[in-house]
Structure formats: C-alpha cells, structure tokens
Rosetta silent file (secondary structure, phi, psi, omega in degrees, C-alpha in Angstrom):
SEQUENCE: YRKTAYLFIYYLIQFCGHSWILTNMTVRFFSFGKDSMVDTFYAIGLVMRLCQSISLLELLHIYVGIESNHLFPRFLQLTERIVILFVVITSQEEIQEKYVVCVLFIFWNLLDMARYTYSMLSVIGTYYSVLTWLSQTLWMPIYPLCVLAEAFAIYQSLPYFESFGTYSTKLPFDFSIYFPYVLRLYLMMLFIGMYFTYSHLYSERRDVLRVFSIKKKKI
SCORE:     score description
SCORE:     0.000 S_00000001
   1 L     0.000  -43.624  174.801   53.579  -27.470  113.281 S_00000001
   2 H   -57.748  -56.545 -166.762   56.950  -29.883  113.515 S_00000001
   3 H   -75.337  -17.599  148.390   55.252  -32.834  113.917 S_00000001
   4 H   -47.095  -57.730 -174.707   52.637  -32.419  111.002 S_00000001
   5 H   -70.920  -22.454  171.115   55.450  -31.621  108.754 S_00000001
   6 H   -74.262  -31.243 -175.422   57.448  -34.688  110.191 S_00000001
   7 H   -72.581  -21.084 -170.502   54.593  -36.883  109.603 S_00000001
   8 H  -100.326  -37.903  170.704   53.607  -35.404  106.027 S_00000001
   9 H   -64.379  -37.250  177.551   57.452  -36.070  105.235 S_00000001
  10 H  -102.714    6.323  146.420   57.504  -39.453  106.189 S_00000001
  11 H   -71.543  -54.312 -171.865   54.004  -40.537  104.646 S_00000001
  12 H   -42.381  -47.014 -161.711   55.314  -38.457  101.673 S_00000001
  13 H   -67.294  -48.736 -160.379   58.584  -40.521  101.457 S_00000001
  14 H   -78.392  -28.244 -177.990   56.832  -43.965  102.102 S_00000001
  15 H   -70.099  -48.395 -166.101   53.903  -42.920   99.165 S_00000001
  16 H   -64.009  -54.063 -170.964   57.105  -41.969   96.380 S_00000001
  17 H   -54.824  -38.023 -174.990   58.798  -45.521   97.420 S_00000001
  18 H   -93.058  -26.781  156.134   55.614  -47.633   96.739 S_00000001
  19 H   -42.079  -65.769 -152.873   54.732  -45.627   93.886 S_00000001
  20 H   -71.107  -35.647  157.739   57.875  -46.023   92.281 S_00000001
  21 H   -53.657  -55.163  172.937   57.629  -49.777   93.147 S_00000001
  22 H   -72.057  -45.472 -169.940   53.909  -50.323   91.564 S_00000001
  23 H   -65.377  -18.777 -174.653   54.952  -48.208   88.711 S_00000001
  24 H   -97.947  -53.890  145.060   58.091  -50.221   87.962 S_00000001
  25 H   -16.981  -50.781 -144.971   56.059  -53.340   88.325 S_00000001
  26 H   -99.340  -73.066  176.856   53.178  -52.315   86.048 S_00000001
  27 H   -40.299  -46.476  169.787   55.919  -51.212   83.536 S_00000001
  28 H   -62.458  -30.774 -178.637   58.042  -54.306   83.729 S_00000001
  29 H   -88.265  -45.449  169.031   54.965  -56.630   83.032 S_00000001
  30 H   -56.562  -24.901 -177.804   53.551  -54.780   80.015 S_00000001
  31 H   -72.732  -73.111 -168.697   57.136  -55.059   78.724 S_00000001
  32 H  -111.795   21.077  158.542   58.112  -58.448   79.304 S_00000001
  33 L    66.138 -155.174 -172.058   54.739  -60.230   80.550 S_00000001
  34 H   -51.044  -31.815 -172.489   55.174  -62.959   82.845 S_00000001
  35 H   -61.473    9.080 -166.163   58.954  -63.503   82.823 S_00000001
  36 H   -97.063  -18.225 -173.405   58.932  -59.955   84.699 S_00000001
  37 H   -98.357  -12.842  175.497   57.317  -61.669   87.638 S_00000001
  38 L   -74.021  -29.402 -163.761   60.120  -64.309   88.046 S_00000001
  39 L  -121.102   30.710  148.884   62.829  -61.606   88.763 S_00000001
  40 H   -12.271  -70.399 -164.124   60.294  -59.158   90.808 S_00000001
  41 H   -69.326  -54.255  166.380   62.773  -59.333   93.986 S_00000001
  42 H   -19.972  -85.353  172.703   65.744  -58.626   91.741 S_00000001
  43 H   -49.131  -43.151 -172.027   64.402  -55.517   90.461 S_00000001
  44 H  -125.424   -6.658 -167.753   62.554  -53.900   93.027 S_00000001
  45 H   -54.343  -39.483 -169.828   63.503  -55.805   96.451 S_00000001
  46 H   -76.400  -13.142  150.800   66.036  -53.531   97.720 S_00000001
  47 H   -43.158  -61.214 -168.840   63.284  -50.626   97.487 S_00000001
  48 H   -79.592  -16.963  179.244   60.696  -52.495   99.324 S_00000001
  49 H   -82.475  -32.921  171.751   63.100  -53.807  102.001 S_00000001
  50 H   -80.175   -5.080 -173.083   63.942  -50.048  102.359 S_00000001
  51 H   -90.583  -22.081 -172.647   60.393  -48.908  102.651 S_00000001
  52 H   -88.955  -28.239  171.393   59.498  -51.744  105.021 S_00000001
  53 H   -71.592  -56.746 -157.070   62.549  -50.970  107.406 S_00000001
  54 H   -72.367  -13.306  171.374   61.603  -47.649  107.585 S_00000001
  55 H   -76.100    1.222  166.392   58.207  -48.347  108.340 S_00000001
  56 H   -63.411  -34.253  163.620   59.081  -49.547  111.925 S_00000001
  57 H   -32.295  -35.426 -155.614   59.242  -45.867  112.575 S_00000001
  58 H   -86.014  -31.875 -168.060   55.436  -46.157  112.871 S_00000001
  59 H   -62.519  -50.062 -158.246   55.777  -48.431  116.025 S_00000001
  60 H   -76.700  -30.645 -172.534   58.090  -45.560  117.543 S_00000001
  61 H   -59.923  -45.838 -162.587   55.451  -43.145  116.169 S_00000001
  62 H   -87.158  -36.790  173.137   52.509  -44.775  118.060 S_00000001
  63 H   -61.981  -54.578 -157.946   54.537  -44.980  121.096 S_00000001
  64 H  -101.264  -25.731 -173.485   55.843  -41.607  121.695 S_00000001
  65 L   119.396  -37.836 -166.208   52.326  -40.267  120.616 S_00000001
  66 L   -82.649    5.749  174.183   52.605  -38.459  117.666 S_00000001
  67 L  -151.768  131.278 -175.293   50.522  -40.732  115.489 S_00000001
  68 L   -88.572  112.271 -178.707   47.143  -42.009  116.928 S_00000001
  69 L  -168.079  159.514  173.742   46.948  -45.864  116.429 S_00000001
  70 L   -97.643  152.397 -157.321   46.997  -48.765  118.640 S_00000001
  71 H   -80.247  -33.701 -174.016   50.161  -50.129  119.020 S_00000001
  72 H   -79.729  -53.165  174.318   49.903  -54.228  119.179 S_00000001
  73 H   -42.165  -61.157 -172.860   47.644  -54.212  115.970 S_00000001
  74 H   -63.825  -35.539  171.355   50.155  -52.385  114.035 S_00000001
  75 H   -72.146  -10.386  173.658   53.111  -54.570  115.313 S_00000001
  76 H   -66.286  -63.821  178.976   51.241  -57.509  114.280 S_00000001
  77 H   -62.772  -23.835 -179.532   51.016  -56.327  110.659 S_00000001
  78 H   -80.172  -30.540  176.952   54.485  -54.829  110.510 S_00000001
  79 H   -68.966  -26.073  166.991   56.083  -58.245  111.922 S_00000001
  80 H   -42.645  -79.287  179.405   53.992  -60.220  108.939 S_00000001
  81 H   -34.894  -48.167  176.568   55.995  -58.388  106.606 S_00000001
  82 H   -62.192  -32.383 -178.152   59.247  -58.316  108.378 S_00000001
  83 H   -67.450  -59.331  170.806   59.234  -61.713  108.731 S_00000001
  84 H   -57.207  -39.145 -178.768   58.246  -62.827  105.311 S_00000001
  85 H   -93.126  -35.102 -170.588   60.346  -60.475  103.364 S_00000001
  86 H  -103.433   -4.152  160.992   63.772  -60.519  105.242 S_00000001
  87 H   -91.431  -70.879  134.772   63.645  -64.030  106.858 S_00000001
  88 H    26.696 -107.910 -163.854   61.556  -65.773  103.999 S_00000001
  89 H   -67.507  -52.560 -178.138   62.478  -64.295  100.692 S_00000001
  90 H   -84.887  -27.441  162.126   65.410  -62.883  101.318 S_00000001
  91 H   -50.908  -39.923 -165.518   67.289  -65.640  103.214 S_00000001
  92 L  -127.660  115.788 -172.693   66.556  -68.177  100.094 S_00000001
  93 L   -74.372    2.004  152.259   67.241  -67.037   96.639 S_00000001
  94 L   -65.172  -54.866  163.725   64.850  -70.004   95.481 S_00000001
  95 H   -27.896  -54.530  178.480   62.308  -68.091   96.797 S_00000001
  96 H   -55.704   -3.338 -177.518   63.159  -64.811   95.001 S_00000001
  97 H  -116.675   -4.793  175.145   61.794  -66.556   91.918 S_00000001
  98 L   -61.883  147.939  170.536   58.719  -67.571   92.856 S_00000001
  99 H   -53.955  -33.489 -172.022   55.693  -65.984   91.598 S_00000001
 100 H   -87.969   14.599  166.326   54.070  -65.427   94.977 S_00000001
 101 H   -72.675  -71.573  177.073   56.883  -62.892   95.422 S_00000001
 102 H   -61.148  -20.994  137.927   55.484  -60.600   92.913 S_00000001
 103 L   -49.505  -46.232  165.028   52.056  -61.127   94.329 S_00000001
 104 H   -47.849  -56.579  173.934   52.861  -60.314   97.500 S_00000001
 105 H   -70.360  -22.139 -167.372   54.420  -57.050   96.509 S_00000001
 106 H   -92.638  -45.429 -177.037   51.594  -55.925   94.340 S_00000001
 107 H   -61.239  -30.402  165.397   49.103  -56.540   97.589 S_00000001
 108 H   -61.832  -23.681 -161.504   51.516  -54.754   99.805 S_00000001
 109 H  -102.170  -24.355  177.041   51.643  -51.792   97.441 S_00000001
 110 H   -90.104  -23.237 -178.778   48.089  -51.589   97.088 S_00000001
 111 H   -75.298  -32.357 -156.495   46.911  -51.475  100.902 S_00000001
 112 H   -79.043  -70.083 -168.682   50.397  -49.058  101.395 S_00000001
 113 H   -57.167  -21.793  177.895   49.597  -46.606   98.283 S_00000001
 114 H   -87.165  -58.549  155.396   46.008  -46.156   99.489 S_00000001
 115 H   -13.598  -81.087 -162.018   47.027  -46.250  103.308 S_00000001
 116 H   -63.913  -43.338  175.853   49.987  -43.631  102.858 S_00000001
 117 H   -38.447  -66.550 -162.989   47.716  -41.416  100.595 S_00000001
 118 H   -70.716  -28.661  174.099   45.084  -40.826  102.786 S_00000001
 119 H   -67.986  -29.148  152.622   47.389  -40.487  105.859 S_00000001
 120 H   -38.320  -84.211 -160.410   49.343  -37.820  103.725 S_00000001
 121 H   -52.027  -31.982 -173.082   46.442  -36.020  103.112 S_00000001
 122 L   -90.978  -17.437  147.746   44.575  -36.129  106.625 S_00000001
 123 L   -27.624  -70.217  177.759   48.105  -34.785  108.087 S_00000001
 124 L  -101.914   36.826  173.794   47.084  -31.388  106.543 S_00000001
 125 L    66.857   40.363  172.646   43.408  -31.645  107.029 S_00000001
 126 L  -138.636  127.792  165.740   42.315  -32.458  103.456 S_00000001
 127 L  -114.413  164.149 -177.143   39.753  -35.488  102.903 S_00000001
 128 L  -148.236  129.725  177.477   38.283  -36.898   99.963 S_00000001
 129 H   -55.950  -64.489 -174.545   35.158  -38.948  100.215 S_00000001
 130 H   -48.871  -78.304 -154.503   36.599  -41.980   97.631 S_00000001
 131 H   -49.669  -44.058 -172.029   40.216  -41.983   99.021 S_00000001
 132 H   -68.668  -43.116  171.427   38.791  -42.203  103.036 S_00000001
 133 H   -55.995  -53.915 -158.050   36.243  -45.090  101.766 S_00000001
 134 H   -73.022  -24.408 -151.983   39.042  -46.867   99.473 S_00000001
 135 H   -93.193  -40.437  160.087   41.878  -46.448  102.096 S_00000001
 136 H   -59.136  -12.681 -175.026   39.276  -48.024  105.022 S_00000001
 137 H  -122.618  -31.534 -167.571   37.807  -50.418  102.736 S_00000001
 138 L   -58.787  -38.391 -159.439   40.433  -51.922  100.152 S_00000001
 139 H   -70.446  -32.030  179.118   42.000  -53.722  102.893 S_00000001
 140 H   -22.595  -82.464  179.702   38.810  -55.966  103.454 S_00000001
 141 H   -65.333  -21.863 -171.249   39.569  -58.344  100.528 S_00000001
 142 H   -90.903  -45.628 -161.521   43.222  -57.821  100.090 S_00000001
 143 H   -48.014  -51.240  170.737   44.445  -58.049  103.779 S_00000001
 144 H   -68.114   -9.136  179.314   43.417  -62.063  103.690 S_00000001
 145 H   -89.476  -40.354 -167.432   44.808  -62.777  100.095 S_00000001
 146 H   -71.030  -26.755 -178.329   47.994  -61.240  101.777 S_00000001
 147 H   -86.346  -39.467  166.491   48.056  -63.577  104.771 S_00000001
 148 H   -60.747  -49.152  175.572   47.314  -66.464  102.439 S_00000001
 149 H   -81.521    8.951  167.055   49.786  -65.651  100.141 S_00000001
 150 H   -59.807  -51.353  174.354   52.219  -65.048  103.058 S_00000001
 151 H   -64.326  -28.093 -166.443   51.570  -68.449  104.287 S_00000001
 152 H   -87.450  -21.521  170.306   51.855  -69.982  101.103 S_00000001
 153 H   -67.402  -25.078  170.599   55.556  -68.193  100.760 S_00000001
 154 H   -93.931  -18.620 -173.421   56.550  -69.908  103.788 S_00000001
 155 H   -65.733  -50.024 -165.556   54.899  -73.427  102.814 S_00000001
 156 L   -69.821  -19.489 -172.262   57.358  -73.077   99.322 S_00000001
 157 L  -119.522    6.301  160.279   60.543  -72.238  101.270 S_00000001
 158 H   -38.668  -82.518 -171.170   60.159  -75.200  103.990 S_00000001
 159 H   -46.288  -32.072  179.662   62.222  -77.546  101.844 S_00000001
 160 H   -69.887  -45.503 -174.510   65.039  -74.841  101.225 S_00000001
 161 H   -87.577   -7.772  156.415   65.206  -74.424  104.640 S_00000001
 162 H   -54.260  -52.846 -169.651   65.167  -78.174  105.521 S_00000001
 163 H   -91.234  -29.196  161.439   67.930  -78.728  102.937 S_00000001
 164 H  -107.468    9.647 -165.672   70.350  -76.124  103.679 S_00000001
 165 L    32.419   58.564 -172.585   69.510  -75.717  107.153 S_00000001
 166 L   -73.092  159.891 -179.694   69.549  -71.677  107.298 S_00000001
 167 L    52.066  -10.942  164.037   69.018  -70.461  110.654 S_00000001
 168 L   -94.471  135.507 -167.678   69.044  -73.783  112.488 S_00000001
 169 L  -136.737  157.857  177.567   71.793  -74.044  115.027 S_00000001
 170 E  -106.063  147.490 -170.340   72.908  -76.328  117.887 S_00000001
 171 E  -111.633  153.325  172.409   72.893  -75.297  121.157 S_00000001
 172 L   -49.552  155.985 -175.051   74.713  -76.274  124.323 S_00000001
 173 L    60.205   48.263 -166.535   73.453  -79.414  126.404 S_00000001
 174 L    23.476   54.867  174.966   72.359  -80.958  123.432 S_00000001
 175 E   -92.938  166.966  178.956   69.621  -78.452  122.522 S_00000001
 176 E  -161.363  147.477  164.080   69.267  -77.409  118.818 S_00000001
 177 L  -111.764  111.511 -168.974   66.852  -75.192  117.108 S_00000001
 178 L   -97.491  101.019  169.831   65.458  -76.743  113.658 S_00000001
 179 H   -45.973  -59.693  160.259   64.077  -73.620  111.791 S_00000001
 180 H   -23.901  -44.766 -167.998   61.632  -75.549  109.726 S_00000001
 181 H  -104.546  -17.053  161.670   59.691  -76.136  112.533 S_00000001
 182 H   -60.763  -31.724  179.038   59.805  -72.473  113.797 S_00000001
 183 H   -67.620  -43.542  171.260   58.398  -71.699  110.735 S_00000001
 184 H   -66.585  -47.167  172.658   55.365  -74.130  111.120 S_00000001
 185 H   -45.304  -56.390 -178.114   55.024  -72.837  114.569 S_00000001
 186 H   -69.196  -28.624  177.931   54.763  -69.146  113.017 S_00000001
 187 H   -59.283  -58.183 -170.393   52.456  -70.416  110.413 S_00000001
 188 H   -68.422  -52.629  177.173   49.788  -71.286  112.732 S_00000001
 189 H   -43.619  -52.502 -173.124   50.433  -67.617  114.529 S_00000001
 190 H   -43.874  -41.553 -177.522   49.982  -65.881  111.463 S_00000001
 191 H   -79.805  -36.468  177.302   46.316  -66.761  110.888 S_00000001
 192 H   -53.824  -53.569  176.996   45.632  -66.148  114.801 S_00000001
 193 H   -54.236  -21.822  179.947   47.099  -63.044  114.134 S_00000001
 194 H   -69.396  -45.060 -160.575   45.126  -62.148  111.265 S_00000001
 195 H   -72.198  -20.023  179.747   41.808  -62.279  113.147 S_00000001
 196 H   -63.260  -52.364  167.969   43.105  -59.656  115.757 S_00000001
 197 H   -37.098  -85.253 -153.850   44.402  -57.528  112.984 S_00000001
 198 H   -62.756  -24.171  178.574   41.236  -57.855  110.661 S_00000001
 199 H   -62.803  -76.833 -175.356   38.919  -57.300  114.182 S_00000001
 200 H   -33.892  -48.662  170.492   40.961  -53.964  114.909 S_00000001
 201 H   -39.567  -64.277 -178.057   40.873  -52.859  111.106 S_00000001
 202 H   -53.944  -52.938 -172.496   37.135  -53.231  111.124 S_00000001
 203 H   -84.013   -9.450  164.943   36.357  -51.365  114.057 S_00000001
 204 H   -78.852  -41.457  160.944   39.023  -48.574  113.121 S_00000001
 205 H   -35.891  -66.777 -178.435   36.899  -48.602  109.405 S_00000001
 206 H   -43.477  -50.030  162.373   33.557  -48.266  111.441 S_00000001
 207 H   -40.618  -60.794 -166.258   35.258  -45.407  113.541 S_00000001
 208 H   -76.484  -36.675 -179.719   36.830  -43.328  110.901 S_00000001
 209 H   -63.154  -45.097  176.553   33.484  -43.652  108.476 S_00000001
 210 H   -58.061  -48.182 -170.682   31.185  -42.291  111.240 S_00000001
 211 H   -44.063  -46.139 -169.877   33.432  -39.638  112.103 S_00000001
 212 H   -78.931  -25.103  177.391   33.926  -38.641  108.606 S_00000001
 213 H   -84.581    5.317  177.801   30.043  -38.658  107.685 S_00000001
 214 H   -87.441  -46.727  176.403   29.646  -36.431  110.498 S_00000001
 215 H   -55.895  -49.202 -174.205   32.048  -33.883  109.350 S_00000001
 216 H   -53.481  -41.754 -177.370   30.500  -34.305  105.981 S_00000001
 217 H   -65.165  -45.376 -173.400   26.938  -33.373  107.734 S_00000001
 218 H   -58.253  -45.144 -170.639   28.417  -30.159  109.520 S_00000001
 219 L   -69.822    0.000    0.000   29.939  -28.935  106.456 S_00000001
C-alpha cells in the first residue's frame, strides 16, 4: 500500500508539473505568438529543471525494485535531458533564447504527459485502451525528433562554448579539457544511445500491448 501510494504521488507531482508547463506554453503562444518562444526558458525553465531533477528518483525506483523497468535505458533517457538542460542550455544564456529550446520543451512534455498519466493510473489498476496505446506509441515519432532537437541544441551551443571557454579547464602536467570536444564526442554517443533506447522502448511497447490485449479478452 505504501509503495502504491508513494508511486501514485510521485507520478501525480510529475503530471501536475508537466501539465503546468504545457498549459503555460500554450497560453503564452496564443497570447504573444512567436515572441513567446524566445523567452520560453525564462518563463518555465525553473519548473522544467525541477521536474527533470525529480525524475532522477526513477533510477532509484528501478534499483530498489519499486518500479519495474530496465535501469540502463532509463539512465540513457534521463542523461540526455540532464546534459542538454543543465549543461548546454542553462549554462549559455544565448542558447536559452533559441527556438530549439521551445521545441524541446514541447516534445519532452508531450512524452511525459502521456507516460506519467498512464503510469499514475496503472499504479491503481486503472487502464484505458486509448491512453495505453498513446503512451506506448507517441514516443515512436517524437523521440527521434527529440534527439535531433537535442543534437541541434548542442550544435548551436558549440560557438558559445568555444568563445567563453565554459567548462574548459587546464589540468596539471600540460593536460587540458576543451569542452567543445567533449560535446562533439557526446553528440556521437547521443545517436548511439538513441538506438539502444528505441530498441528497448519498442520491445516494451510490444510486451505492454500484448499483455493489455490479453487482459481485455479475459474481461
């Protein structure tokens, strides 16, 4: 009972946070048009960072066994967002004003709204055909677009990291870390990670929909 209550509250918090973000972005877009896209990060960046920081608890959930999922694919998904949000976007004010930030936030919220709604209801044993299908299918077109948008954000940030020297540092014995090179390396790893994550999500989708169809037949 305590595990169910805890997971329900966790999913509810995430659902409320992402609902607020998506609603805020929608209202701002209809009120201010394209101008709202420029200051998306300033308007909702704090709540987005809070939601993504809390999502790291999901790794602990999987590790201790209160959430049934595979640790490594979830780690890859969370790492993508943490790196892009905290390392690339938050550290460079020039990137915060780019349209790609607004696009990323929309993609992330669409995926999380479907996933957390489904997870929140499934914890208490409530299933809906449309919601189950949506949570297991929406990621198929959107997740690759997310990765492309993340890669584009990294690409746009490279000149600023080169100019300002952010995170680049000199080490003893004539060694140094040039952060733009680290980002270029991560850019390649991003697409490799996408392959593993996509394969895992596809297998998970097949299993969930198969089990759901069996439950429907029994009912």
